[in-house]
Coordinates of C-alpha atoms in Angstrom, one line a residue:
X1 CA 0.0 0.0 0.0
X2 CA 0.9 3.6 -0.9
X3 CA -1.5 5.7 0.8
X4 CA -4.2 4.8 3.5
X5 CA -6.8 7.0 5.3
X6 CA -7.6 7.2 8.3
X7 CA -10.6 8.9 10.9
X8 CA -12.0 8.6 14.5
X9 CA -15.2 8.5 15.4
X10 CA -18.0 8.5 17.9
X11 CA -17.4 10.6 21.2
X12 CA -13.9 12.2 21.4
X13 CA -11.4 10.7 24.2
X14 CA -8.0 12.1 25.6
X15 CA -5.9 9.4 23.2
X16 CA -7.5 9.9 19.9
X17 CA -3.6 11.7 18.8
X18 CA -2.1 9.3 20.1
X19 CA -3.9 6.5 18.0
X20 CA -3.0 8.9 15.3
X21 CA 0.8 9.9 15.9
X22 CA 1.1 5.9 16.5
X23 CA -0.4 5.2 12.8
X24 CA 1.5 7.7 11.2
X25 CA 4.8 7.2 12.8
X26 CA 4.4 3.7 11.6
X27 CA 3.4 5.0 8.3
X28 CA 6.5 7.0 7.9
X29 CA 8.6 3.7 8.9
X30 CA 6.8 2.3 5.7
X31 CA 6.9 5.0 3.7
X32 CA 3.0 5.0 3.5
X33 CA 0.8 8.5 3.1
X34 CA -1.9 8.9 5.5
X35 CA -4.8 10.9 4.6
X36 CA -7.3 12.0 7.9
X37 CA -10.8 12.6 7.0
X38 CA -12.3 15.5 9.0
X39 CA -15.4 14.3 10.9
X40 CA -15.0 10.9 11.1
X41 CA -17.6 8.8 8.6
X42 CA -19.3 12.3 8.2
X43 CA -16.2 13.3 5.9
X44 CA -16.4 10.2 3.9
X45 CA -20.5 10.7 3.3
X46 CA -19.4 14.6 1.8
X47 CA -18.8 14.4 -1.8
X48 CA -16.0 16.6 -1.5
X49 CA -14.6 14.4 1.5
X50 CA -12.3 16.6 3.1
X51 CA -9.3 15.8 4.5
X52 CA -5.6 16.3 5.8
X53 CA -2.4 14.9 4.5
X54 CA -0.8 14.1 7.9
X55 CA 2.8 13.1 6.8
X56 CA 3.6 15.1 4.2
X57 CA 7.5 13.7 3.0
X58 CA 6.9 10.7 5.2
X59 CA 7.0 13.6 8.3
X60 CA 4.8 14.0 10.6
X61 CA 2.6 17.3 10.8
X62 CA 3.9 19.4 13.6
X63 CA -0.4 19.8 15.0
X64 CA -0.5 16.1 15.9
X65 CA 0.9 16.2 19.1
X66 CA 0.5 12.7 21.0
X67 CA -0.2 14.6 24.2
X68 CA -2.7 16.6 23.0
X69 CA -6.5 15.8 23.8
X70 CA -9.6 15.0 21.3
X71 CA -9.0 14.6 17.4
X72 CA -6.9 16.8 15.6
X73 CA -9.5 15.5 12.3
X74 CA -12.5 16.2 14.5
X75 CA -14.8 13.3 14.8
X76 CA -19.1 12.9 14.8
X77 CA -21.5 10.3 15.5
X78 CA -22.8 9.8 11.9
X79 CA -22.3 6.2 11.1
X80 CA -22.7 4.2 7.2
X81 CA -26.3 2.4 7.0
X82 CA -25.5 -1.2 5.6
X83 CA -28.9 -1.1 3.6
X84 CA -27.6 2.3 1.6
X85 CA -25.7 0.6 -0.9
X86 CA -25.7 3.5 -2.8
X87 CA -24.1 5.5 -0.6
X88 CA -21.8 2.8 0.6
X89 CA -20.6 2.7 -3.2
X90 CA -20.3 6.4 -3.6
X91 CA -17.6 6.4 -0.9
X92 CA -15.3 3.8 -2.2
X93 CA -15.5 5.3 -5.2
X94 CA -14.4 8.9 -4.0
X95 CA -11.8 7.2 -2.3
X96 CA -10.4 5.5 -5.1
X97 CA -9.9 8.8 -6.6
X98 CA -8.0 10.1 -3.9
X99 CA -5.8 6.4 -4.8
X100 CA -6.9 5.3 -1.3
X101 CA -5.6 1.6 -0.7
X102 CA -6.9 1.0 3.0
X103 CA -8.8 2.5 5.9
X104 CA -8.0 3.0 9.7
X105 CA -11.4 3.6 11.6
X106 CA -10.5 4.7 15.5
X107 CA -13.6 4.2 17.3
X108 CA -15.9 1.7 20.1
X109 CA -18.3 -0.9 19.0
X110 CA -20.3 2.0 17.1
X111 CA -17.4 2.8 15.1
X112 CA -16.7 -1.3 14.5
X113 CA -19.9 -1.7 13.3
X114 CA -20.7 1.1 11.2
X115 CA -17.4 0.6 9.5
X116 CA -18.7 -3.2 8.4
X117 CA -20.5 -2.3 5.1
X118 CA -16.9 -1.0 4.3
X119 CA -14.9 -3.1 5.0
X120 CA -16.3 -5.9 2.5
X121 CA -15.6 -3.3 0.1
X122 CA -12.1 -1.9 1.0
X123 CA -9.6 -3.0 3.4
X124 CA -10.9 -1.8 6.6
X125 CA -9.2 -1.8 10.0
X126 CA -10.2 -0.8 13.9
X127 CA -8.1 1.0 16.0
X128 CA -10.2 0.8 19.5
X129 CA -10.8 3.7 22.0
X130 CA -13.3 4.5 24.5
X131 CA -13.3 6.0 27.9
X132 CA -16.2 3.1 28.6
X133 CA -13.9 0.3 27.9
X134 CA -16.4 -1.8 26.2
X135 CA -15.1 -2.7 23.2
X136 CA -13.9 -5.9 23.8
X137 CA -15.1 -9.2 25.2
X138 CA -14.9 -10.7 28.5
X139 CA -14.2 -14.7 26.8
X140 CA -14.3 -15.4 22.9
X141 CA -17.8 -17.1 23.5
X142 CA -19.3 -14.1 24.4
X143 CA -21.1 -12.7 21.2
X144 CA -23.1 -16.2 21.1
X145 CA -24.8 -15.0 24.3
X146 CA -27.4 -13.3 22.8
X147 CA -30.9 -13.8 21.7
X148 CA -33.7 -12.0 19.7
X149 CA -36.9 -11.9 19.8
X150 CA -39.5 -9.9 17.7
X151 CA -40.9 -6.8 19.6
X152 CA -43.7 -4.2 18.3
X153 CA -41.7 -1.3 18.7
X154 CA -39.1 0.0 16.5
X155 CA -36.8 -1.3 15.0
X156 CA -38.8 -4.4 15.6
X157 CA -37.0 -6.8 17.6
X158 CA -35.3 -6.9 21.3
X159 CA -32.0 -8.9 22.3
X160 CA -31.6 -10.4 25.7
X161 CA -28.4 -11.7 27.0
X162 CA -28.3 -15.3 27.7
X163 CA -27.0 -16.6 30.8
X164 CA -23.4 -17.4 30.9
X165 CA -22.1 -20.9 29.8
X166 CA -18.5 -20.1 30.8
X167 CA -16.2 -19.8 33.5
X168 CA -14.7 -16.7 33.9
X169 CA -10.9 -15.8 33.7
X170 CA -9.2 -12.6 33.6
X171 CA -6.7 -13.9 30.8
X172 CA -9.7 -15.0 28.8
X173 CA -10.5 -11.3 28.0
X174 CA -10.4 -10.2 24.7
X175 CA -9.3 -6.7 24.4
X176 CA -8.2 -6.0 28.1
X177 CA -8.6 -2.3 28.4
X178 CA -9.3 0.8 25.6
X179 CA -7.4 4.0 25.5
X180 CA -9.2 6.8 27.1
X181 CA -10.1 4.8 29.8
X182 CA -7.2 5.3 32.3
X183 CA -7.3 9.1 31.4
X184 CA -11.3 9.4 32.4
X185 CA -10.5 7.2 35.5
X186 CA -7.9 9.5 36.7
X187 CA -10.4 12.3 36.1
X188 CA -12.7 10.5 37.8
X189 CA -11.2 9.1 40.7
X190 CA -10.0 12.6 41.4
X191 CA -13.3 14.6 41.3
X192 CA -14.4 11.5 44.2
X193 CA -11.2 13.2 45.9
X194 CA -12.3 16.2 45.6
X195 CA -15.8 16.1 46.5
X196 CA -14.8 14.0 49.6
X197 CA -13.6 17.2 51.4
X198 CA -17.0 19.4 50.4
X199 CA -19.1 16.2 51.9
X200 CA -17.1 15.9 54.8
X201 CA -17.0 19.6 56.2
X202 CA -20.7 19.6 55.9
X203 CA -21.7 16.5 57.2
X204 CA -23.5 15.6 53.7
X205 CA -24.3 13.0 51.6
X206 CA -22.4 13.3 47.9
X207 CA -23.3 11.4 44.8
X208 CA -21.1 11.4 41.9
X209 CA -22.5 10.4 38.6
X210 CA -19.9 8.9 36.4
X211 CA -20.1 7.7 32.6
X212 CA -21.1 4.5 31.8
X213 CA -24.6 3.4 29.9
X214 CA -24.5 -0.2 30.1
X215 CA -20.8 -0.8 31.1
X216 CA -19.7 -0.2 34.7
X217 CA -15.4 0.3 34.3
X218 CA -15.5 3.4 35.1
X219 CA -17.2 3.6 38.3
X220 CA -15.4 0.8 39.2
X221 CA -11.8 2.7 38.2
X222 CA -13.4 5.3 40.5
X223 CA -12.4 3.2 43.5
X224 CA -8.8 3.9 43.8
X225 CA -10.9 8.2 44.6
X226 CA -12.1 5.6 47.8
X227 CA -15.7 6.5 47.6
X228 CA -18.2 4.6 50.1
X229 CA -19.9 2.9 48.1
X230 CA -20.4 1.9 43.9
X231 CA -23.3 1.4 41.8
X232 CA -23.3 -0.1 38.6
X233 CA -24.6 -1.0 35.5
X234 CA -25.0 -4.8 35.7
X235 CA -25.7 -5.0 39.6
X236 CA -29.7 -4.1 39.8
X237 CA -30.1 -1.6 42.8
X238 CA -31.1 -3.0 46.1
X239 CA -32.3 0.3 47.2
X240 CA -32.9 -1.0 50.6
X241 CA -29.4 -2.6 51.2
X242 CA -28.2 1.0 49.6
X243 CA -29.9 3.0 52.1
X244 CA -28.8 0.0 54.8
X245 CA -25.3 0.9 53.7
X246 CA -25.3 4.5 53.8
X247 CA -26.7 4.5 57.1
X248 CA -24.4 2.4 58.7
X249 CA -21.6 4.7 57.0
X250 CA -23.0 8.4 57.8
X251 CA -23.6 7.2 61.7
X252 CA -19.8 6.4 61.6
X253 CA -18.2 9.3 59.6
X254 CA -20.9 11.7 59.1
X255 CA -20.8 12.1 55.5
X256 CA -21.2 9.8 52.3
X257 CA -19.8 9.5 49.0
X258 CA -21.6 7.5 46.4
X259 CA -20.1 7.0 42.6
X260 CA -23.0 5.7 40.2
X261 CA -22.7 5.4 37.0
X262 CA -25.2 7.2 34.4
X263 CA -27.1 3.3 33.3
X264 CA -28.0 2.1 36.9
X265 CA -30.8 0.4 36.6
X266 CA -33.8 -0.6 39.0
X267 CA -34.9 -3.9 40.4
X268 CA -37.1 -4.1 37.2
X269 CA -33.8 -3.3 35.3
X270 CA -35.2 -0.2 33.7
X271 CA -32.3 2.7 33.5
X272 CA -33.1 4.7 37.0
X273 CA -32.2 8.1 35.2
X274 CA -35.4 8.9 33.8
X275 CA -35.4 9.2 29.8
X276 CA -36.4 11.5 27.3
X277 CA -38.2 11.3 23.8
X278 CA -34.8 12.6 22.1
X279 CA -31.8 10.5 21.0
X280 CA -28.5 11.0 20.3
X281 CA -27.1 11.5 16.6
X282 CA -25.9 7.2 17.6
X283 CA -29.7 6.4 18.3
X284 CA -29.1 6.3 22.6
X285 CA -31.8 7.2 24.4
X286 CA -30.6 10.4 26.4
X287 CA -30.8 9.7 30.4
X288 CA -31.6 13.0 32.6
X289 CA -29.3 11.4 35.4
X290 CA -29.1 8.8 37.4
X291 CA -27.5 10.5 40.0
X292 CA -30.9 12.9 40.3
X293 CA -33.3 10.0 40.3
X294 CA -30.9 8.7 43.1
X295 CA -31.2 11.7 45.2
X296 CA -34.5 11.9 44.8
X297 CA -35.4 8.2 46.3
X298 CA -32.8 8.8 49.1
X299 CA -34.8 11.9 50.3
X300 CA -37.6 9.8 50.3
X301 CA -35.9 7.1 52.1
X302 CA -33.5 8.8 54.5
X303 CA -36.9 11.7 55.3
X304 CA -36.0 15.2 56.9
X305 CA -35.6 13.7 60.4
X306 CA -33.0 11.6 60.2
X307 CA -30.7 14.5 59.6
X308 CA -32.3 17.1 61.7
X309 CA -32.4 14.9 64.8
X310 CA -28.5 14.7 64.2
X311 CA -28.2 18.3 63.6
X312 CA -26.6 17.8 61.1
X313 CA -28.3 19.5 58.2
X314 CA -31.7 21.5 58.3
X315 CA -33.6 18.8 55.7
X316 CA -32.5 15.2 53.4
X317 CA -32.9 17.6 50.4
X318 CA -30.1 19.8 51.5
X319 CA -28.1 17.1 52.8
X320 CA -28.0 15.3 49.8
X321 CA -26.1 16.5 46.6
X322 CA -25.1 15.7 43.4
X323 CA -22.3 16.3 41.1
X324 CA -21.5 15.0 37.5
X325 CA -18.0 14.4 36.9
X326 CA -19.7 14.0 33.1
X327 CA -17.2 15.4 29.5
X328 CA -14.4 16.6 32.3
X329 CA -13.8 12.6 31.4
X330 CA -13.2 12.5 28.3
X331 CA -11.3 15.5 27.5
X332 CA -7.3 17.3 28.0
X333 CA -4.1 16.0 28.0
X334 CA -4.0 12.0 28.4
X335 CA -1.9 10.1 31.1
X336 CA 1.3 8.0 30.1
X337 CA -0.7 4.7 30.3
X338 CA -3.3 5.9 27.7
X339 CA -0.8 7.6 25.1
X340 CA 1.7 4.9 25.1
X341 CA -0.8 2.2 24.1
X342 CA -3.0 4.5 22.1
X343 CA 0.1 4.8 19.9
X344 CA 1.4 1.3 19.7
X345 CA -2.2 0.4 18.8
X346 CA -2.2 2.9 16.2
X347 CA 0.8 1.7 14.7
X348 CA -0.5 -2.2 15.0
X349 CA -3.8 -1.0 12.8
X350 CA -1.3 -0.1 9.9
X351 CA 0.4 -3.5 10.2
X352 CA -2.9 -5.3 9.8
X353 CA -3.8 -3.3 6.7
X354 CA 0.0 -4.3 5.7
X355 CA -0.7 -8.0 6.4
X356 CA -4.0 -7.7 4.2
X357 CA -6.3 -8.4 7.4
X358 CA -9.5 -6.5 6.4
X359 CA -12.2 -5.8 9.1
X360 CA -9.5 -6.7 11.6
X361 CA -9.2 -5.0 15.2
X362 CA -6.4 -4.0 16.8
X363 CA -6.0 -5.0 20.6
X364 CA -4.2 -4.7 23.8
X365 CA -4.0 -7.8 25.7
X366 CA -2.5 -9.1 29.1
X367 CA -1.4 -11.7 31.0
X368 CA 1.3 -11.9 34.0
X369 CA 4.0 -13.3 31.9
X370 CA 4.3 -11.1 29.1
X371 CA 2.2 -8.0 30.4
X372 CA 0.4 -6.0 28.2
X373 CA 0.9 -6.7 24.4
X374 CA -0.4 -6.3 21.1
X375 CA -2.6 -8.9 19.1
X376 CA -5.3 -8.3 16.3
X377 CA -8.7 -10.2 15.7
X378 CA -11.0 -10.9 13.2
X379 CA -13.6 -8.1 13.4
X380 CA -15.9 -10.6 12.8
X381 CA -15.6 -12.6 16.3
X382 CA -17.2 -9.3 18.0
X383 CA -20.1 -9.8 16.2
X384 CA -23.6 -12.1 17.3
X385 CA -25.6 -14.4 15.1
X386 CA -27.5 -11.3 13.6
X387 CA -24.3 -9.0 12.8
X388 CA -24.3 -6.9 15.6
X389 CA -21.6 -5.8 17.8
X390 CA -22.7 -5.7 21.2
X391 CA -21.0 -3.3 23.8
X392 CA -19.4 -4.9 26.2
X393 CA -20.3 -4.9 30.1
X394 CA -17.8 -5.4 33.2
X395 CA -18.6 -9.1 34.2
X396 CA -20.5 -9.3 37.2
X397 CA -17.8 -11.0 39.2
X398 CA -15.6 -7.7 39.4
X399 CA -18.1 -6.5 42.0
X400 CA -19.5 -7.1 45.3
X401 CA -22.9 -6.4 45.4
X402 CA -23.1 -6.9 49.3
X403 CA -20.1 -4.5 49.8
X404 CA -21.3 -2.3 47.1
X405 CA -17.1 -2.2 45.9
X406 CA -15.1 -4.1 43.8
X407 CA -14.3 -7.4 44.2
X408 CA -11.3 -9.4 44.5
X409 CA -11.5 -10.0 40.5
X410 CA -12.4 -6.3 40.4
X411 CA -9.3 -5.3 41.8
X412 CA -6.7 -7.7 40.0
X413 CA -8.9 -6.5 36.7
X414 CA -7.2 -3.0 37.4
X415 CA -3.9 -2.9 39.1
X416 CA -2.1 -3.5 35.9
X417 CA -3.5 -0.8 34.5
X418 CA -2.9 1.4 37.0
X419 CA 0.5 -0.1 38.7
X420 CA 2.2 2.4 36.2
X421 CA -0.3 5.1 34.4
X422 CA 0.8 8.3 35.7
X423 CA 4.2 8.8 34.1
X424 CA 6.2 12.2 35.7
X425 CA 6.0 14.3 33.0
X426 CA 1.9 14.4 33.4
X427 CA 2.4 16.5 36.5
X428 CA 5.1 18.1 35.3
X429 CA 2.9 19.4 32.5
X430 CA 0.7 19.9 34.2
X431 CA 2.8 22.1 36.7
X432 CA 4.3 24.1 33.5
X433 CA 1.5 24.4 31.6
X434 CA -1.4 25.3 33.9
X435 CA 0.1 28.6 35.7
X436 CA 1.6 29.7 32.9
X437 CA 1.7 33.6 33.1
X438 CA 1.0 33.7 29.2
X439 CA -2.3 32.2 29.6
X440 CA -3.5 35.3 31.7
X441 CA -3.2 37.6 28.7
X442 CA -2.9 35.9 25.2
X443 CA -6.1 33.9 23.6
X444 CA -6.1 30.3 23.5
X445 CA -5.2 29.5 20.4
X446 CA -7.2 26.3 18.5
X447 CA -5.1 23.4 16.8
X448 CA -8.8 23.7 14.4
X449 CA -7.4 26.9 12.8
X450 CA -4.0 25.6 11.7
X451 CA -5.6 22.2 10.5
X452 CA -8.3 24.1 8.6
X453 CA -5.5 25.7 6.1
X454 CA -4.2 22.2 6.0
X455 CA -7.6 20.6 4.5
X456 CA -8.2 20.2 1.2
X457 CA -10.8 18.5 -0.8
X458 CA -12.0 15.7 -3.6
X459 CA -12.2 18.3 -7.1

């Protein structure tokens, strides 16, 4: 191959340069071109598909900067429709004129399967990233797990997951962690850190809603911020152990912090953060917060008096607060963990196209002999009987529901991840960048503008 293009996709997350210095640095080794597609798939549907040429002379464009957060080639959450052949056809063809031999898609299970219709007609590669960390699966049986049934509502059918046939084991996963992950736990574990101190002084009750629609890694992550107590995705709430908990905690310390993630769900296992009519450009249903509904059934539960005959705070509504720790997540500079193997999975995407795998995936995986390493997979082995790639959820034995904490699995699940993330040139950046007495009087300066005379377009 000669030249190969490449674009992220979906929500942005601190390691998306990364993926992209690792591809082209690679690239350069080969002495490949790399065009980047502004706007993800949304670039590719635009006749005129515009895009960057990020290695110039086999060099690398001084605006992609490893260290630097979101997409240097923006991204969106417009995704290819398998039915529109038309359109489908239209976009290979434009890239053919641009001599485009192979595509890198950077992206989550959205990204993996709206790049499918593509892939059978180009040779079409995943480089992963999500802050979720549910692109991946837990054992290589996974995918089979799930059933359909025909439902009246749109789009006409319903899948259930099945109940596990296998034993789990932490070196059966495939795809052990995404980047942006480690980056949005740091972020997360230190806004629990943070918050601590406000709940403590005050004698009140914090919840912090984290990320996480169906998959529950990044509460979990939130852990090493020592909160009080965890609620996830696949643990149903037992609102009556929950408020057990919490009073058994407040009595001790006087104050509570509680991390839930956005997709909690009820007993019934509907989503307790009520939903709207809306979605999102991906078709998710928008939540209005977990952490809201929350408060409002521990008012309910806890009542005025509990608090007042402590005097400790004048009413359950103003003891109890909330806090999203929400896009902080998934944006600024990533940590060493994150841009290290956003890189080196960038880099292994181009070797795939290289080694003609089409509709492969890059992925990190890890065991105690070798540590963490690089593999690829068939795309195809994420997908279920129907074609679709589901999102994957933290298996349920990384949490103790009785605890409300991680469990013994949980916590082997993340030391290796974490043993090491933090490299010292993140606070030293941090430390240089941050207090900078420039920043007080010259304009922040967008990395948009200089890539914008860089673009240029199909004639």
């Amino acid at each position: 191959m000669k030249r190969i293009g490449i674009l992220t996709a979906g929500g942005d997350t601190p390691a998306l340069n990364a993926t992209l210095y690792g591809a082209v640095t690679r690239a350069n080794q080969r002495r490949i071109e790399v065009f980047g597609f502004i706007k993800g798939f949304s670039g590719l549907l635009n006749p005129r598909v515009p895009h960057v040429h990020l290695n110039p002379l086999y060099g690398t464009i001084p605006e992609l900067d490893s260290a630097y957060g979101g997409s240097i080639i923006g991204a969106s959450r417009d995704y290819l429709n398998a039915d529109d052949a038309e359109s489908c056809n239209a976009i290979v063809e434009r890239l053919n004129r641009l001599a485009i031999e192979g595509l890198i898609c950077i992206g989550g299970d959205g990204t993996l399967n709206g790049m499918q219709p593509l892939a059978t007609r180009l040779p079409t590669v995943l480089a992963p990233k999500t802050i979720d960390n549910d692109l991946g699966l837990n054992y290589r049986s996974e995918a089979e797990e799930y059933s359909r049934e025909v439902v009246p509502e749109p789009p006409g059918y319903r899948y259930t997951r099945l109940r596990s046939r296998t034993q789990f084991d932490l070196h059966q996963m495939v795809n052990y962690v995404t980047p942006g992950f480690a980056t949005a736990v740091f972020v997360s574990a230190t806004g629990v850190q943070r918050i601590r101190t406000t709940a403590e002084s005050h004698r009140r009750i914090g919840i912090i809603e984290v990320m996480g629609r169906h998959s529950g890694y990044l509460a979990l992550g939130s852990a090493y911020g020592q909160p009080d107590v965890l609620l996830l995705p696949e643990h149903p709430l037992n609102v009556d152990r929950l408020v057990e908990r919490i009073q058994e905690i407040y009595d001790l310390q006087k104050h509570v912090i509680i991390v839930c993630a956005e997709g909690v769900v009820n007993e019934r296992g509907e989503e307790l953060g009520a939903e709207v009519d809306s979605t999102d450009p991906a078709g998710n249903k928008i939540l209005s917060g977990a952490g809201e509904a929350l408060r409002s059934i521990l008012i309910k539960r806890l009542g005025d008096s509990y608090f007042t005959s402590k005097r400790r705070n004048e009413s359950a509504r103003a003891a109890i607060f909330t806090r999203k720790v929400g896009h902080t997540q998934r944006g600024g500079r990533p940590i060493l963990f994150d841009r290290y193997y956003a890189a080196q999975l960038g880099g292994k995407a181009v070797d795939l196209l290289l080694e003609g795998r089409s509709n492969a995936v890059s992925i990190l995986q890890y065991d105690e002999r070798r540590g963490f390493h690089l593999d690829g997979i068939d795309g195809n082995d994420f997908r279920d009987r129907w074609g679709l790639i589901h999102a994957r959820t933290m298996h349920p034995s990384f949490y103790d529901p009785e605890r409300m904490m991680p469990s013994r699995v949980g916590i082997d699940y993340l030391l290796p991840i974490f043993g090491n993330a933090l490299g010292q040139d993140d606070m030293e950046a941090m430390r240089q960048s941050l207090f900078d007495s420039g920043n007080l009087t010259r304009p922040y300066h967008s990395v948009n503008t200089d890539i914008n005379k860089r673009i240029r377009y199909l004639e």
